[in-house]
Short mmCIF file of C-alpha atoms in Angstrom, two decimals:
data_model
loop_
_atom_site.label_atom_id
_atom_site.label_comp_id
_atom_site.label_asym_id
_atom_site.label_seq_id
_atom_site.Cartn_x
_atom_site.Cartn_y
_atom_site.Cartn_z
CA MET A 1 -3.93 -6.86 24.16
CA LYS A 2 -0.19 -6.25 23.74
CA THR A 3 0.51 -10.02 23.73
CA LEU A 4 -2.08 -10.56 20.99
CA GLN A 5 -0.57 -7.72 18.96
CA ARG A 6 2.94 -9.23 19.34
CA ARG A 7 1.72 -12.67 18.28
CA THR A 8 -0.20 -11.27 15.33
CA ARG A 9 2.82 -9.18 14.33
CA ALA A 10 5.11 -12.24 14.57
CA PHE A 11 2.69 -14.27 12.43
CA ILE A 12 2.47 -11.57 9.76
CA VAL A 13 6.25 -11.09 9.68
CA GLY A 14 6.76 -14.84 9.32
CA ALA A 15 4.15 -15.08 6.58
CA LEU A 16 5.72 -12.13 4.73
CA ALA A 17 9.13 -13.82 4.86
CA VAL A 18 7.69 -17.07 3.49
CA ALA A 19 5.68 -15.27 0.80
CA CYS A 20 8.72 -13.28 -0.33
CA ALA A 21 11.03 -16.29 -0.30
CA ALA A 22 8.73 -18.54 -2.35
CA PRO A 23 9.26 -16.81 -5.73
CA SER A 24 13.04 -16.67 -5.24
CA ALA A 25 13.16 -20.36 -4.29
CA ALA A 26 11.23 -21.24 -7.43
CA ALA A 27 13.61 -19.16 -9.52
CA GLN A 28 16.60 -20.99 -8.04
CA ASP A 29 15.12 -24.45 -8.71
CA PRO A 30 14.27 -24.48 -12.42
CA GLN A 31 12.49 -27.38 -14.08
CA PRO A 32 14.87 -30.00 -15.47
CA PRO A 33 15.13 -30.12 -19.25
CA PRO A 34 13.26 -32.89 -21.06
CA ALA A 35 15.11 -36.20 -21.24
CA GLY A 36 16.86 -37.22 -24.43
CA ASN A 37 16.08 -35.39 -27.63
CA ALA A 38 12.53 -34.51 -26.65
CA ARG A 39 11.52 -30.99 -27.58
CA VAL A 40 9.23 -28.72 -25.65
CA ARG A 41 6.50 -27.30 -27.84
CA PRO A 42 6.33 -23.48 -27.88
CA GLU A 43 2.67 -23.66 -26.77
CA ALA A 44 3.72 -25.61 -23.68
CA ARG A 45 6.35 -23.00 -22.83
CA GLN A 46 3.80 -20.21 -23.28
CA GLY A 47 1.33 -22.04 -21.04
CA GLN A 48 4.00 -22.44 -18.39
CA GLY A 49 4.85 -18.74 -18.66
CA ARG A 50 1.21 -17.78 -18.15
CA ALA A 51 0.89 -20.10 -15.16
CA VAL A 52 4.02 -18.58 -13.60
CA GLN A 53 2.69 -15.05 -14.19
CA GLN A 54 -0.64 -15.93 -12.57
CA ALA A 55 1.12 -17.54 -9.60
CA ASP A 56 3.34 -14.47 -9.26
CA ARG A 57 0.29 -12.19 -9.32
CA LEU A 58 -1.37 -14.27 -6.60
CA GLU A 59 1.78 -14.24 -4.50
CA ILE A 60 2.20 -10.49 -5.00
CA ALA A 61 -1.45 -9.88 -4.06
CA GLU A 62 -1.10 -12.08 -0.97
CA LEU A 63 2.15 -10.36 -0.04
CA GLN A 64 0.47 -6.96 -0.38
CA ARG A 65 -2.43 -8.06 1.85
CA LEU A 66 0.00 -9.34 4.47
CA PHE A 67 2.01 -6.16 4.37
CA ASP A 68 -1.15 -4.06 4.62
CA ALA A 69 -2.09 -6.04 7.74
CA TYR A 70 1.39 -5.47 9.15
CA THR A 71 1.08 -1.74 8.41
CA VAL A 72 -2.22 -1.63 10.30
CA MET A 73 -0.57 -3.36 13.28
CA GLN A 74 2.28 -0.84 13.31
CA ALA A 75 0.19 2.29 12.74
CA GLN A 76 -1.37 2.44 16.20
CA GLU A 77 2.01 2.32 17.87
CA ALA A 78 3.73 4.67 15.42
CA LEU A 79 1.03 7.32 15.73
CA GLN A 80 0.50 6.72 19.45
CA LEU A 81 -3.25 6.36 19.11
CA ASP A 82 -5.33 5.02 21.97
CA ASP A 83 -7.86 2.27 21.22
CA ALA A 84 -10.75 4.71 20.66
CA GLN A 85 -8.70 6.88 18.28
CA PHE A 86 -7.42 3.81 16.47
CA GLY A 87 -10.97 2.50 16.08
CA GLN A 88 -11.84 5.66 14.16
CA PHE A 89 -8.53 5.71 12.25
CA LEU A 90 -8.56 2.06 11.10
CA PRO A 91 -11.39 2.25 8.51
CA LYS A 92 -9.80 5.37 7.03
CA LEU A 93 -6.41 3.66 6.74
CA LYS A 94 -8.00 0.60 5.15
CA ALA A 95 -9.86 2.83 2.69
CA LEU A 96 -6.55 4.47 1.73
CA GLN A 97 -4.92 1.06 1.26
CA GLN A 98 -7.85 -0.23 -0.82
CA THR A 99 -7.89 2.89 -2.99
CA ARG A 100 -4.17 2.62 -3.63
CA ARG A 101 -4.29 -1.13 -4.37
CA SER A 102 -7.31 -0.86 -6.67
CA ASN A 103 -5.78 1.96 -8.70
CA GLU A 104 -2.43 0.15 -8.95
CA GLN A 105 -4.15 -3.01 -10.22
CA THR A 106 -6.12 -1.09 -12.84
CA ARG A 107 -3.00 0.79 -13.93
CA SER A 108 -1.07 -2.46 -14.21
CA GLN A 109 -3.81 -3.95 -16.40
CA LEU A 110 -3.85 -0.93 -18.71
CA VAL A 111 -0.07 -0.89 -19.04
CA GLY A 112 -0.14 -4.64 -19.73
CA GLU A 113 -2.65 -4.08 -22.52
CA LEU A 114 -0.42 -1.36 -23.97
CA ALA A 115 2.57 -3.71 -23.80
CA ARG A 116 0.68 -6.41 -25.73
CA MET A 117 -0.67 -3.94 -28.30
CA THR A 118 2.73 -2.43 -29.03
CA ALA A 119 4.96 -5.50 -28.65
CA PRO A 120 7.67 -5.86 -31.29
CA SER A 121 6.10 -9.20 -32.25
CA ALA A 122 2.73 -7.57 -33.05
CA ALA A 123 2.06 -7.71 -36.78
CA THR A 124 0.27 -4.36 -36.81
CA VAL A 125 -0.51 -1.71 -34.24
CA ASP A 126 -4.09 -0.50 -33.94
CA GLU A 127 -3.35 3.16 -33.25
CA ALA A 128 -6.94 3.98 -32.36
CA ALA A 129 -7.00 1.23 -29.73
CA VAL A 130 -3.62 2.34 -28.35
CA ARG A 131 -4.87 5.94 -28.16
CA ASP A 132 -7.98 4.71 -26.34
CA ARG A 133 -5.87 2.81 -23.76
CA LEU A 134 -3.56 5.82 -23.30
CA ARG A 135 -6.60 8.05 -22.71
CA ALA A 136 -7.97 5.52 -20.20
CA LEU A 137 -4.59 5.50 -18.44
CA GLN A 138 -4.57 9.31 -18.26
CA GLU A 139 -8.12 9.36 -16.86
CA LEU A 140 -7.18 6.71 -14.29
CA GLU A 141 -4.17 8.73 -13.15
CA SER A 142 -6.33 11.85 -12.67
CA ARG A 143 -9.07 9.92 -10.88
CA SER A 144 -6.52 8.06 -8.76
CA ALA A 145 -4.89 11.30 -7.60
CA ALA A 146 -8.28 12.73 -6.60
CA GLU A 147 -9.30 9.53 -4.75
CA LEU A 148 -5.99 9.41 -2.88
CA ARG A 149 -6.32 13.07 -1.94
CA ARG A 150 -9.80 12.41 -0.50
CA ALA A 151 -8.51 9.37 1.44
CA TYR A 152 -5.64 11.43 2.91
CA ASP A 153 -8.01 14.30 3.74
CA SER A 154 -10.23 11.87 5.63
CA ILE A 155 -7.24 10.65 7.65
CA ASP A 156 -5.94 14.18 8.24
CA GLN A 157 -9.31 15.31 9.66
CA GLN A 158 -8.81 12.90 12.54
CA LEU A 159 -5.12 13.53 13.22
CA ASP A 160 -3.48 16.60 14.69
CA VAL A 161 -0.69 18.24 12.65
CA ARG A 162 2.08 16.33 14.43
CA ARG A 163 0.37 12.97 13.76
CA GLN A 164 -0.32 13.93 10.14
CA ALA A 165 3.41 14.44 9.69
CA ARG A 166 4.19 11.23 11.62
CA PHE A 167 1.80 9.33 9.34
CA ARG A 168 3.65 10.51 6.22
CA VAL A 169 6.98 9.47 7.78
CA PHE A 170 5.44 6.16 8.87
CA GLU A 171 4.23 5.41 5.33
CA GLN A 172 7.66 6.18 3.88
CA ASN A 173 9.34 3.91 6.45
CA MET A 174 6.88 1.09 5.76
CA GLU A 175 7.50 1.34 2.02
CA ARG A 176 11.25 1.18 2.65
CA ARG A 177 10.80 -1.88 4.87
CA LYS A 178 8.71 -3.60 2.21
CA LEU A 179 11.42 -3.04 -0.39
CA GLN A 180 14.12 -4.28 2.00
CA LEU A 181 12.11 -7.41 2.75
CA MET A 182 11.62 -8.15 -0.93
CA LEU A 183 15.31 -7.59 -1.73
CA ARG A 184 16.44 -9.84 1.12
CA ALA A 185 14.01 -12.54 0.10
CA ARG A 186 15.25 -12.41 -3.49
CA ARG A 187 18.85 -12.74 -2.31
CA GLY A 188 17.87 -15.42 0.16
CA ALA A 189 19.51 -13.45 2.99
CA PRO A 190 18.56 -14.47 6.50
CA GLY A 191 17.56 -11.97 9.11
CA GLN A 192 14.56 -10.01 10.16
CA VAL A 193 13.77 -6.88 8.18
CA LEU A 194 10.66 -5.78 10.03
#
């Protein structure tokens, strides 16, 4: 069991490093300019920008899934749960991760809509539509807080007080590691973060 966990952990760490490094490698190797006096049409540049944004979103989503898997692998050890306890804890942790990810995606979409609606290049601003999006964002934030509270309550019901505290510390440490990994990948620095 321990060997499988180590191999799985090594695979996830390697995949995280590759996933993080891919965007920075692309940023360092820009497309060559067109030959001669050829001009790039603005529509072509916009299409490229959209394709890059979609690729970034996919890479970010994949990176998040990999990191969530890594978090799951580390949780059992960090909280010192036996296999039976971990079997009960795992669906609750995954529910917390899914709740968080779903709410972050929805929030990102709403903020993106607000950015488009209020961009300096927008000819006019539809104030009613902006108000509607702001209200939707406020409702999402309230609903998100309640959903996260329920997910944490579900986890806390299974853990004793010491493990509840350890879980909060564990989450903070994992978030710090994720940021360190992303920063190192952007800088192209070698070394293992996890």
